[in-house]
Amino acid sequence: MRFFSLVCLVVMTILVGCDQATLMKKMTPPEAESAAKGYLDLLQQNKFEEIEKDLDSSIKTSNIRDTLVQMAQMVPSSKPASIKVVGSHVLHGSGFTTTNITLEYQFQPNWLLINVATQKKGGVSSIVGFNVTPIPDSLENINKFRLAGKNPLQYLVLVLAILIPLFSLYALVLCIKTKIEKRKWLWVVFVLSGFAKFSVDWTTGQWGIMPLSLQLLGAGAFAPAYGSWVISISLPLGAIIFMLKRRGLKQQSSTEPFVQSNSEKEDWLDGMEK
């Protein structure tokens, strides 16, 4: 079990490919990060008027002050132990730019996710979204890949995500070695393809199905920065059909048509006349 866990962790580490903090730093506009931190500071100091004057009319409701007060009550008055950008998205539209920043604050012993969405239009920036969400631990630790404590469906999908690519690769090797007279490359592509997709969230256990989907080697794993791993499997239909038809394909390619030479035909006709 330890070896299996080590293999999974190595594979996931390779898939991540780079440090998450570095990736987020490159994706996040510095001015947007600074603005998001500034609004949280105002909330922590109960300076609600300063926040309200920057609110977009779409979210400035009659009870917005009560909402801000409730949000402020979730933020400790102490200095945060750490602040980390865990989400960043910039949308450029026609005449406007929307920036969505999510910050992870660590207070002792609390953790908070602060989401601030701002929209810049005509040189004027306004807040179009502002949320405070308590979380039990850091996102990195919550979504860390671990084998313990998962449900049977998650374990089944993980095992199949390992076995299906191995089966597809085995079928691919046989396909390459098998003498197929016509359009062998189509068989190769068919064997490599997985059809439909069943995905499971490794952190929450939630699952979903995409009937119209193709997946290389019939399995995959993906995790956004600081997000949970999503493991997906597909039906290796091409590999299955090839394995079922392989013997017939071999027999078909090994069967050569009988061709009789002219001299043999003449000898046969002479024998018939005699």
GROMACS .gro file of N, CA and C in nm, residues 73-221:
model
  447
   73GLN      N    1  -1.747   4.017   1.125
   73GLN     CA    2  -1.745   3.935   1.246
   73GLN      C    3  -1.669   3.804   1.226
   74MET      N    4  -1.655   3.761   1.101
   74MET     CA    5  -1.581   3.638   1.073
   74MET      C    6  -1.430   3.661   1.062
   75VAL      N    7  -1.389   3.788   1.058
   75VAL     CA    8  -1.247   3.820   1.041
   75VAL      C    9  -1.187   3.856   1.177
   76PRO      N   10  -1.088   3.780   1.225
   76PRO     CA   11  -1.023   3.814   1.353
   76PRO      C   12  -0.955   3.950   1.345
   77SER      N   13  -0.942   4.015   1.459
   77SER     CA   14  -0.879   4.147   1.464
   77SER      C   15  -0.727   4.139   1.463
   78SER      N   16  -0.674   4.020   1.484
   78SER     CA   17  -0.529   4.002   1.488
   78SER      C   18  -0.467   4.009   1.349
   79LYS      N   19  -0.336   4.021   1.346
   79LYS     CA   20  -0.264   4.025   1.219
   79LYS      C   21  -0.256   3.885   1.160
   80PRO      N   22  -0.280   3.870   1.030
   80PRO     CA   23  -0.275   3.736   0.971
   80PRO      C   24  -0.133   3.679   0.971
   81ALA      N   25  -0.124   3.547   0.993
   81ALA     CA   26   0.006   3.480   0.991
   81ALA      C   27   0.058   3.464   0.849
   82SER      N   28  -0.034   3.451   0.754
   82SER     CA   29   0.007   3.439   0.614
   82SER      C   30  -0.108   3.481   0.524
   83ILE      N   31  -0.073   3.531   0.406
   83ILE     CA   32  -0.170   3.567   0.303
   83ILE      C   33  -0.121   3.508   0.172
   84LYS      N   34  -0.208   3.437   0.104
   84LYS     CA   35  -0.167   3.368  -0.019
   84LYS      C   36  -0.277   3.383  -0.124
   85VAL      N   37  -0.236   3.411  -0.247
   85VAL     CA   38  -0.331   3.413  -0.359
   85VAL      C   39  -0.356   3.270  -0.402
   86VAL      N   40  -0.482   3.227  -0.398
   86VAL     CA   41  -0.516   3.090  -0.436
   86VAL      C   42  -0.608   3.084  -0.557
   87GLY      N   43  -0.646   3.200  -0.608
   87GLY     CA   44  -0.731   3.203  -0.726
   87GLY      C   45  -0.721   3.337  -0.795
   88SER      N   46  -0.711   3.334  -0.928
   88SER     CA   47  -0.702   3.459  -1.004
   88SER      C   48  -0.759   3.437  -1.143
   89HIS      N   49  -0.847   3.528  -1.183
   89HIS     CA   50  -0.908   3.519  -1.316
   89HIS      C   51  -0.938   3.659  -1.367
   90VAL      N   52  -0.896   3.684  -1.489
   90VAL     CA   53  -0.919   3.814  -1.553
   90VAL      C   54  -0.999   3.794  -1.680
   91LEU      N   55  -1.110   3.866  -1.692
   91LEU     CA   56  -1.197   3.858  -1.809
   91LEU      C   57  -1.201   3.994  -1.878
   92HIS      N   58  -1.161   3.995  -2.004
   92HIS     CA   59  -1.165   4.118  -2.083
   92HIS      C   60  -1.288   4.113  -2.173
   93GLY      N   61  -1.382   4.204  -2.146
   93GLY     CA   62  -1.503   4.211  -2.226
   93GLY      C   63  -1.502   4.335  -2.314
   94SER      N   64  -1.616   4.363  -2.372
   94SER     CA   65  -1.631   4.480  -2.459
   94SER      C   66  -1.648   4.606  -2.374
   95GLY      N   67  -1.540   4.679  -2.355
   95GLY     CA   68  -1.545   4.803  -2.279
   95GLY      C   69  -1.528   4.786  -2.130
   96PHE      N   70  -1.499   4.665  -2.083
   96PHE     CA   71  -1.479   4.645  -1.939
   96PHE      C   72  -1.381   4.530  -1.915
   97THR      N   73  -1.325   4.529  -1.794
   97THR     CA   74  -1.236   4.421  -1.751
   97THR      C   75  -1.276   4.379  -1.610
   98THR      N   76  -1.303   4.251  -1.593
   98THR     CA   77  -1.341   4.197  -1.462
   98THR      C   78  -1.226   4.113  -1.407
   99THR      N   79  -1.187   4.143  -1.285
   99THR     CA   80  -1.078   4.069  -1.219
   99THR      C   81  -1.132   4.004  -1.092
  100ASN      N   82  -1.111   3.874  -1.081
  100ASN     CA   83  -1.161   3.797  -0.967
  100ASN      C   84  -1.041   3.739  -0.892
  101ILE      N   85  -1.022   3.783  -0.769
  101ILE     CA   86  -0.908   3.740  -0.688
  101ILE      C   87  -0.958   3.668  -0.563
  102THR      N   88  -0.898   3.553  -0.533
  102THR     CA   89  -0.929   3.480  -0.409
  102THR      C   90  -0.802   3.470  -0.326
  103LEU      N   91  -0.810   3.518  -0.202
  103LEU     CA   92  -0.696   3.517  -0.110
  103LEU      C   93  -0.724   3.421   0.005
  104GLU      N   94  -0.620   3.352   0.047
  104GLU     CA   95  -0.630   3.263   0.163
  104GLU      C   96  -0.557   3.330   0.280
  105TYR      N   97  -0.632   3.360   0.386
  105TYR     CA   98  -0.576   3.423   0.506
  105TYR      C   99  -0.565   3.319   0.617
  106GLN      N  100  -0.449   3.316   0.680
  106GLN     CA  101  -0.430   3.230   0.796
  106GLN      C  102  -0.422   3.316   0.921
  107PHE      N  103  -0.521   3.301   1.007
  107PHE     CA  104  -0.518   3.359   1.140
  107PHE      C  105  -0.503   3.242   1.238
  108GLN      N  106  -0.443   3.267   1.350
  108GLN     CA  107  -0.428   3.159   1.448
  108GLN      C  108  -0.553   3.151   1.534
  109PRO      N  109  -0.632   3.040   1.526
  109PRO     CA  110  -0.608   2.920   1.444
  109PRO      C  111  -0.702   2.913   1.322
  110ASN      N  112  -0.756   3.026   1.279
  110ASN     CA  113  -0.859   3.027   1.176
  110ASN      C  114  -0.800   3.041   1.035
  111TRP      N  115  -0.878   2.991   0.938
  111TRP     CA  116  -0.845   3.008   0.796
  111TRP      C  117  -0.965   3.070   0.728
  112LEU      N  118  -0.938   3.167   0.638
  112LEU     CA  119  -1.046   3.233   0.566
  112LEU      C  120  -1.012   3.242   0.417
  113LEU      N  121  -1.116   3.230   0.335
  113LEU     CA  122  -1.103   3.259   0.192
  113LEU      C  123  -1.172   3.392   0.166
  114ILE      N  124  -1.099   3.485   0.108
  114ILE     CA  125  -1.152   3.617   0.076
  114ILE      C  126  -1.159   3.630  -0.076
  115ASN      N  127  -1.278   3.649  -0.128
  115ASN     CA  128  -1.296   3.663  -0.272
  115ASN      C  129  -1.342   3.805  -0.304
  116VAL      N  130  -1.266   3.872  -0.390
  116VAL     CA  131  -1.300   4.008  -0.431
  116VAL      C  132  -1.301   4.014  -0.583
  117ALA      N  133  -1.414   4.053  -0.639
  117ALA     CA  134  -1.427   4.068  -0.784
  117ALA      C  135  -1.449   4.216  -0.814
  118THR      N  136  -1.365   4.272  -0.899
  118THR     CA  137  -1.377   4.412  -0.937
  118THR      C  138  -1.395   4.424  -1.087
  119GLN      N  139  -1.466   4.528  -1.126
  119GLN     CA  140  -1.489   4.553  -1.269
  119GLN      C  141  -1.446   4.696  -1.302
  120LYS      N  142  -1.363   4.706  -1.405
  120LYS     CA  143  -1.315   4.838  -1.449
  120LYS      C  144  -1.381   4.873  -1.581
  121LYS      N  145  -1.453   4.985  -1.580
  121LYS     CA  146  -1.526   5.029  -1.700
  121LYS      C  147  -1.514   5.181  -1.711
  122GLY      N  148  -1.466   5.224  -1.826
  122GLY     CA  149  -1.450   5.368  -1.846
  122GLY      C  150  -1.354   5.433  -1.748
  123GLY      N  151  -1.252   5.359  -1.706
  123GLY     CA  152  -1.153   5.413  -1.614
  123GLY      C  153  -1.196   5.410  -1.469
  124VAL      N  154  -1.318   5.364  -1.441
  124VAL     CA  155  -1.370   5.358  -1.304
  124VAL      C  156  -1.381   5.212  -1.260
  125SER      N  157  -1.326   5.182  -1.141
  125SER     CA  158  -1.328   5.046  -1.088
  125SER      C  159  -1.430   5.036  -0.975
  126SER      N  160  -1.507   4.928  -0.975
  126SER     CA  161  -1.607   4.906  -0.870
  126SER      C  162  -1.606   4.760  -0.828
  127ILE      N  163  -1.656   4.735  -0.707
  127ILE     CA  164  -1.663   4.599  -0.653
  127ILE      C  165  -1.792   4.534  -0.700
  128VAL      N  166  -1.781   4.422  -0.768
  128VAL     CA  167  -1.900   4.349  -0.814
  128VAL      C  168  -1.918   4.217  -0.738
  129GLY      N  169  -1.826   4.188  -0.647
  129GLY     CA  170  -1.838   4.068  -0.565
  129GLY      C  171  -1.742   4.074  -0.448
  130PHE      N  172  -1.791   4.036  -0.329
  130PHE     CA  173  -1.707   4.041  -0.208
  130PHE      C  174  -1.761   3.936  -0.111
  131ASN      N  175  -1.678   3.835  -0.082
  131ASN     CA  176  -1.723   3.726   0.004
  131ASN      C  177  -1.613   3.685   0.101
  132VAL      N  178  -1.656   3.642   0.219
  132VAL     CA  179  -1.566   3.586   0.321
  132VAL      C  180  -1.617   3.447   0.357
  133THR      N  181  -1.531   3.346   0.344
  133THR     CA  182  -1.572   3.208   0.369
  133THR      C  183  -1.473   3.141   0.463
  134PRO      N  184  -1.518   3.098   0.583
  134PRO     CA  185  -1.429   3.024   0.673
  134PRO      C  186  -1.402   2.883   0.618
  135ILE      N  187  -1.280   2.835   0.632
  135ILE     CA  188  -1.244   2.698   0.592
  135ILE      C  189  -1.168   2.633   0.707
  136PRO      N  190  -1.174   2.501   0.719
  136PRO     CA  191  -1.113   2.432   0.833
  136PRO      C  192  -0.961   2.426   0.829
  137ASP      N  193  -0.902   2.439   0.712
  137ASP     CA  194  -0.757   2.428   0.697
  137ASP      C  195  -0.717   2.499   0.568
  138SER      N  196  -0.589   2.501   0.538
  138SER     CA  197  -0.545   2.561   0.412
  138SER      C  198  -0.596   2.478   0.295
  139LEU      N  199  -0.621   2.543   0.182
  139LEU     CA  200  -0.667   2.470   0.064
  139LEU      C  201  -0.565   2.366   0.020
  140GLU      N  202  -0.438   2.400   0.035
  140GLU     CA  203  -0.333   2.306  -0.005
  140GLU      C  204  -0.342   2.177   0.074
  141ASN      N  205  -0.372   2.189   0.204
  141ASN     CA  206  -0.384   2.070   0.288
  141ASN      C  207  -0.517   2.000   0.269
  142ILE      N  208  -0.624   2.077   0.249
  142ILE     CA  209  -0.756   2.017   0.228
  142ILE      C  210  -0.757   1.932   0.102
  143ASN      N  211  -0.695   1.984  -0.003
  143ASN     CA  212  -0.698   1.916  -0.134
  143ASN      C  213  -0.574   1.832  -0.160
  144LYS      N  214  -0.494   1.809  -0.059
  144LYS     CA  215  -0.375   1.725  -0.075
  144LYS      C  216  -0.415   1.583  -0.113
  145PHE      N  217  -0.341   1.525  -0.208
  145PHE     CA  218  -0.374   1.389  -0.252
  145PHE      C  219  -0.332   1.289  -0.145
  146ARG      N  220  -0.430   1.218  -0.092
  146ARG     CA  221  -0.403   1.114   0.008
  146ARG      C  222  -0.498   0.998  -0.015
  147LEU      N  223  -0.453   0.878   0.019
  147LEU     CA  224  -0.532   0.758  -0.006
  147LEU      C  225  -0.631   0.727   0.106
  148ALA      N  226  -0.600   0.768   0.226
  148ALA     CA  227  -0.684   0.731   0.340
  148ALA      C  228  -0.816   0.807   0.340
  149GLY      N  229  -0.920   0.739   0.389
  149GLY     CA  230  -1.048   0.803   0.413
  149GLY      C  231  -1.134   0.830   0.291
  150LYS      N  232  -1.114   0.756   0.183
  150LYS     CA  233  -1.194   0.774   0.062
  150LYS      C  234  -1.302   0.667   0.053
  151ASN      N  235  -1.404   0.694  -0.028
  151ASN     CA  236  -1.513   0.597  -0.042
  151ASN      C  237  -1.480   0.493  -0.149
  152PRO      N  238  -1.555   0.382  -0.153
  152PRO     CA  239  -1.525   0.275  -0.250
  152PRO      C  240  -1.524   0.321  -0.395
  153LEU      N  241  -1.612   0.414  -0.431
  153LEU     CA  242  -1.616   0.462  -0.569
  153LEU      C  243  -1.485   0.531  -0.607
  154GLN      N  244  -1.432   0.611  -0.516
  154GLN     CA  245  -1.306   0.681  -0.544
  154GLN      C  246  -1.191   0.581  -0.564
  155TYR      N  247  -1.185   0.479  -0.478
  155TYR     CA  248  -1.080   0.377  -0.493
  155TYR      C  249  -1.095   0.302  -0.625
  156LEU      N  250  -1.219   0.271  -0.662
  156LEU     CA  251  -1.244   0.199  -0.787
  156LEU      C  252  -1.198   0.281  -0.907
  157VAL      N  253  -1.233   0.409  -0.908
  157VAL     CA  254  -1.194   0.495  -1.020
  157VAL      C  255  -1.042   0.508  -1.027
  158LEU      N  256  -0.976   0.518  -0.911
  158LEU     CA  257  -0.831   0.530  -0.909
  158LEU      C  258  -0.764   0.405  -0.967
  159VAL      N  259  -0.813   0.288  -0.927
  159VAL     CA  260  -0.757   0.163  -0.979
  159VAL      C  261  -0.778   0.153  -1.129
  160LEU      N  262  -0.899   0.186  -1.174
  160LEU     CA  263  -0.928   0.180  -1.318
  160LEU      C  264  -0.846   0.284  -1.396
  161ALA      N  265  -0.817   0.398  -1.332
  161ALA     CA  266  -0.736   0.500  -1.399
  161ALA      C  267  -0.593   0.454  -1.420
  162ILE      N  268  -0.552   0.352  -1.346
  162ILE     CA  269  -0.419   0.292  -1.366
  162ILE      C  270  -0.426   0.176  -1.464
  163LEU      N  271  -0.529   0.092  -1.450
  163LEU     CA  272  -0.539  -0.029  -1.531
  163LEU      C  273  -0.578   0.000  -1.676
  164ILE      N  274  -0.669   0.094  -1.697
  164ILE     CA  275  -0.716   0.122  -1.834
  164ILE      C  276  -0.603   0.169  -1.925
  165PRO      N  277  -0.519   0.264  -1.884
  165PRO     CA  278  -0.406   0.301  -1.972
  165PRO      C  279  -0.310   0.186  -1.998
  166LEU      N  280  -0.287   0.101  -1.897
  166LEU     CA  281  -0.199  -0.015  -1.917
  166LEU      C  282  -0.259  -0.109  -2.021
  167PHE      N  283  -0.389  -0.133  -2.012
  167PHE     CA  284  -0.457  -0.218  -2.109
  167PHE      C  285  -0.452  -0.156  -2.249
  168SER      N  286  -0.473  -0.024  -2.257
  168SER     CA  287  -0.469   0.044  -2.386
  168SER      C  288  -0.329   0.039  -2.448
  169LEU      N  289  -0.227   0.056  -2.365
  169LEU     CA  290  -0.089   0.049  -2.416
  169LEU      C  291  -0.055  -0.092  -2.463
  170TYR      N  292  -0.103  -0.193  -2.389
  170TYR     CA  293  -0.081  -0.332  -2.430
  170TYR      C  294  -0.146  -0.358  -2.566
  171ALA      N  295  -0.271  -0.311  -2.581
  171ALA     CA  296  -0.341  -0.328  -2.709
  171ALA      C  297  -0.270  -0.250  -2.820
  172LEU      N  298  -0.215  -0.134  -2.786
  172LEU     CA  299  -0.143  -0.053  -2.885
  172LEU      C  300  -0.019  -0.127  -2.937
  173VAL      N  301   0.056  -0.188  -2.845
  173VAL     CA  302   0.175  -0.263  -2.886
  173VAL      C  303   0.137  -0.378  -2.979
  174LEU      N  304   0.031  -0.450  -2.944
  174LEU     CA  305  -0.015  -0.560  -3.029
  174LEU      C  306  -0.064  -0.508  -3.164
  175CYS      N  307  -0.129  -0.393  -3.161
  175CYS     CA  308  -0.179  -0.335  -3.286
  175CYS      C  309  -0.064  -0.299  -3.379
  176ILE      N  310   0.042  -0.243  -3.322
  176ILE     CA  311   0.158  -0.205  -3.404
  176ILE      C  312   0.226  -0.329  -3.462
  177LYS      N  313   0.230  -0.438  -3.384
  177LYS     CA  314   0.296  -0.560  -3.430
  177LYS      C  315   0.211  -0.641  -3.528
  178THR      N  316   0.081  -0.623  -3.522
  178THR     CA  317  -0.009  -0.700  -3.608
  178THR      C  318  -0.006  -0.647  -3.752
  179LYS      N  319   0.004  -0.738  -3.847
  179LYS     CA  320   0.003  -0.699  -3.988
  179LYS      C  321  -0.141  -0.673  -4.032
  180ILE      N  322  -0.172  -0.547  -4.052
  180ILE     CA  323  -0.305  -0.506  -4.098
  180ILE      C  324  -0.288  -0.441  -4.234
  181GLU      N  325  -0.358  -0.494  -4.333
  181GLU     CA  326  -0.336  -0.453  -4.471
  181GLU      C  327  -0.379  -0.309  -4.499
  182LYS      N  328  -0.495  -0.268  -4.447
  182LYS     CA  329  -0.551  -0.138  -4.485
  182LYS      C  330  -0.572  -0.050  -4.363
  183ARG      N  331  -0.528   0.075  -4.374
  183ARG     CA  332  -0.557   0.180  -4.276
  183ARG      C  333  -0.522   0.139  -4.134
  184LYS      N  334  -0.401   0.097  -4.116
  184LYS     CA  335  -0.357   0.056  -3.983
  184LYS      C  336  -0.356   0.174  -3.887
  185TRP      N  337  -0.326   0.293  -3.939
  185TRP     CA  338  -0.319   0.411  -3.853
  185TRP      C  339  -0.454   0.441  -3.787
  186LEU      N  340  -0.563   0.406  -3.855
  186LEU     CA  341  -0.695   0.426  -3.795
  186LEU      C  342  -0.715   0.337  -3.674
  187TRP      N  343  -0.665   0.214  -3.683
  187TRP     CA  344  -0.672   0.123  -3.569
  187TRP      C  345  -0.588   0.177  -3.453
  188VAL      N  346  -0.472   0.233  -3.484
  188VAL     CA  347  -0.386   0.289  -3.378
  188VAL      C  348  -0.458   0.402  -3.305
  189VAL      N  349  -0.517   0.493  -3.380
  189VAL     CA  350  -0.592   0.605  -3.319
  189VAL      C  351  -0.710   0.552  -3.238
  190PHE      N  352  -0.779   0.453  -3.293
  190PHE     CA  353  -0.895   0.395  -3.226
  190PHE      C  354  -0.856   0.331  -3.094
  191VAL      N  355  -0.744   0.259  -3.094
  191VAL     CA  356  -0.697   0.191  -2.973
  191VAL      C  357  -0.658   0.293  -2.865
  192LEU      N  358  -0.601   0.405  -2.906
  192LEU     CA  359  -0.556   0.506  -2.810
  192LEU      C  360  -0.671   0.586  -2.748
  193SER      N  361  -0.789   0.578  -2.806
  193SER     CA  362  -0.900   0.664  -2.764
  193SER      C  363  -0.989   0.597  -2.661
  194GLY      N  364  -1.026   0.677  -2.561
  194GLY     CA  365  -1.127   0.636  -2.464
  194GLY      C  366  -1.254   0.716  -2.488
  195PHE      N  367  -1.369   0.653  -2.477
  195PHE     CA  368  -1.495   0.718  -2.513
  195PHE      C  369  -1.581   0.740  -2.389
  196ALA      N  370  -1.648   0.858  -2.385
  196ALA     CA  371  -1.725   0.904  -2.269
  196ALA      C  372  -1.628   0.928  -2.153
  197LYS      N  373  -1.675   0.993  -2.049
  197LYS     CA  374  -1.586   1.023  -1.937
  197LYS      C  375  -1.663   1.021  -1.805
  198PHE      N  376  -1.608   0.947  -1.710
  198PHE     CA  377  -1.662   0.945  -1.573
  198PHE      C  378  -1.556   1.005  -1.482
  199SER      N  379  -1.591   1.112  -1.411
  199SER     CA  380  -1.494   1.184  -1.328
  199SER      C  381  -1.538   1.184  -1.183
  200VAL      N  382  -1.439   1.181  -1.094
  200VAL     CA  383  -1.468   1.187  -0.951
  200VAL      C  384  -1.371   1.286  -0.886
  201ASP      N  385  -1.425   1.371  -0.800
  201ASP     CA  386  -1.345   1.466  -0.724
  201ASP      C  387  -1.281   1.393  -0.607
  202TRP      N  388  -1.148   1.395  -0.601
  202TRP     CA  389  -1.078   1.315  -0.500
  202TRP      C  390  -1.096   1.371  -0.359
  203THR      N  391  -1.128   1.500  -0.347
  203THR     CA  392  -1.147   1.560  -0.215
  203THR      C  393  -1.289   1.541  -0.165
  204THR      N  394  -1.387   1.573  -0.248
  204THR     CA  395  -1.527   1.571  -0.204
  204THR      C  396  -1.599   1.440  -0.234
  205GLY      N  397  -1.550   1.364  -0.332
  205GLY     CA  398  -1.618   1.242  -0.373
  205GLY      C  399  -1.729   1.264  -0.473
  206GLN      N  400  -1.754   1.389  -0.512
  206GLN     CA  401  -1.857   1.417  -0.612
  206GLN      C  402  -1.815   1.362  -0.748
  207TRP      N  403  -1.913   1.315  -0.824
  207TRP     CA  404  -1.881   1.255  -0.953
  207TRP      C  405  -1.970   1.313  -1.063
  208GLY      N  406  -1.925   1.295  -1.186
  208GLY     CA  407  -2.000   1.344  -1.301
  208GLY      C  408  -1.971   1.261  -1.424
  209ILE      N  409  -2.062   1.268  -1.522
  209ILE     CA  410  -2.049   1.191  -1.646
  209ILE      C  411  -2.058   1.285  -1.765
  210MET      N  412  -1.967   1.266  -1.861
  210MET     CA  413  -1.971   1.339  -1.988
  210MET      C  414  -1.982   1.235  -2.099
  211PRO      N  415  -2.103   1.209  -2.149
  211PRO     CA  416  -2.121   1.104  -2.251
  211PRO      C  417  -2.045   1.132  -2.380
  212LEU      N  418  -2.043   1.258  -2.423
  212LEU     CA  419  -1.976   1.294  -2.549
  212LEU      C  420  -1.837   1.347  -2.517
  213SER      N  421  -1.743   1.257  -2.505
  213SER     CA  422  -1.607   1.296  -2.468
  213SER      C  423  -1.507   1.193  -2.518
  214LEU      N  424  -1.388   1.239  -2.556
  214LEU     CA  425  -1.277   1.152  -2.594
  214LEU      C  426  -1.161   1.178  -2.499
  215GLN      N  427  -1.090   1.072  -2.462
  215GLN     CA  428  -0.979   1.085  -2.368
  215GLN      C  429  -0.865   0.993  -2.409
  216LEU      N  430  -0.746   1.047  -2.418
  216LEU     CA  431  -0.629   0.969  -2.456
  216LEU      C  432  -0.600   0.862  -2.353
  217LEU      N  433  -0.585   0.738  -2.398
  217LEU     CA  434  -0.553   0.622  -2.314
  217LEU      C  435  -0.660   0.591  -2.209
  218GLY      N  436  -0.775   0.657  -2.220
  218GLY     CA  437  -0.888   0.620  -2.136
  218GLY      C  438  -0.881   0.663  -1.991
  219ALA      N  439  -0.790   0.753  -1.955
  219ALA     CA  440  -0.783   0.799  -1.816
  219ALA      C  441  -0.708   0.931  -1.809
  220GLY      N  442  -0.732   1.004  -1.700
  220GLY     CA  443  -0.662   1.130  -1.682
  220GLY      C  444  -0.679   1.181  -1.540
  221ALA      N  445  -0.594   1.276  -1.502
  221ALA     CA  446  -0.601   1.339  -1.371
  221ALA      C  447  -0.563   1.485  -1.385
   0.00000   0.00000   0.00000
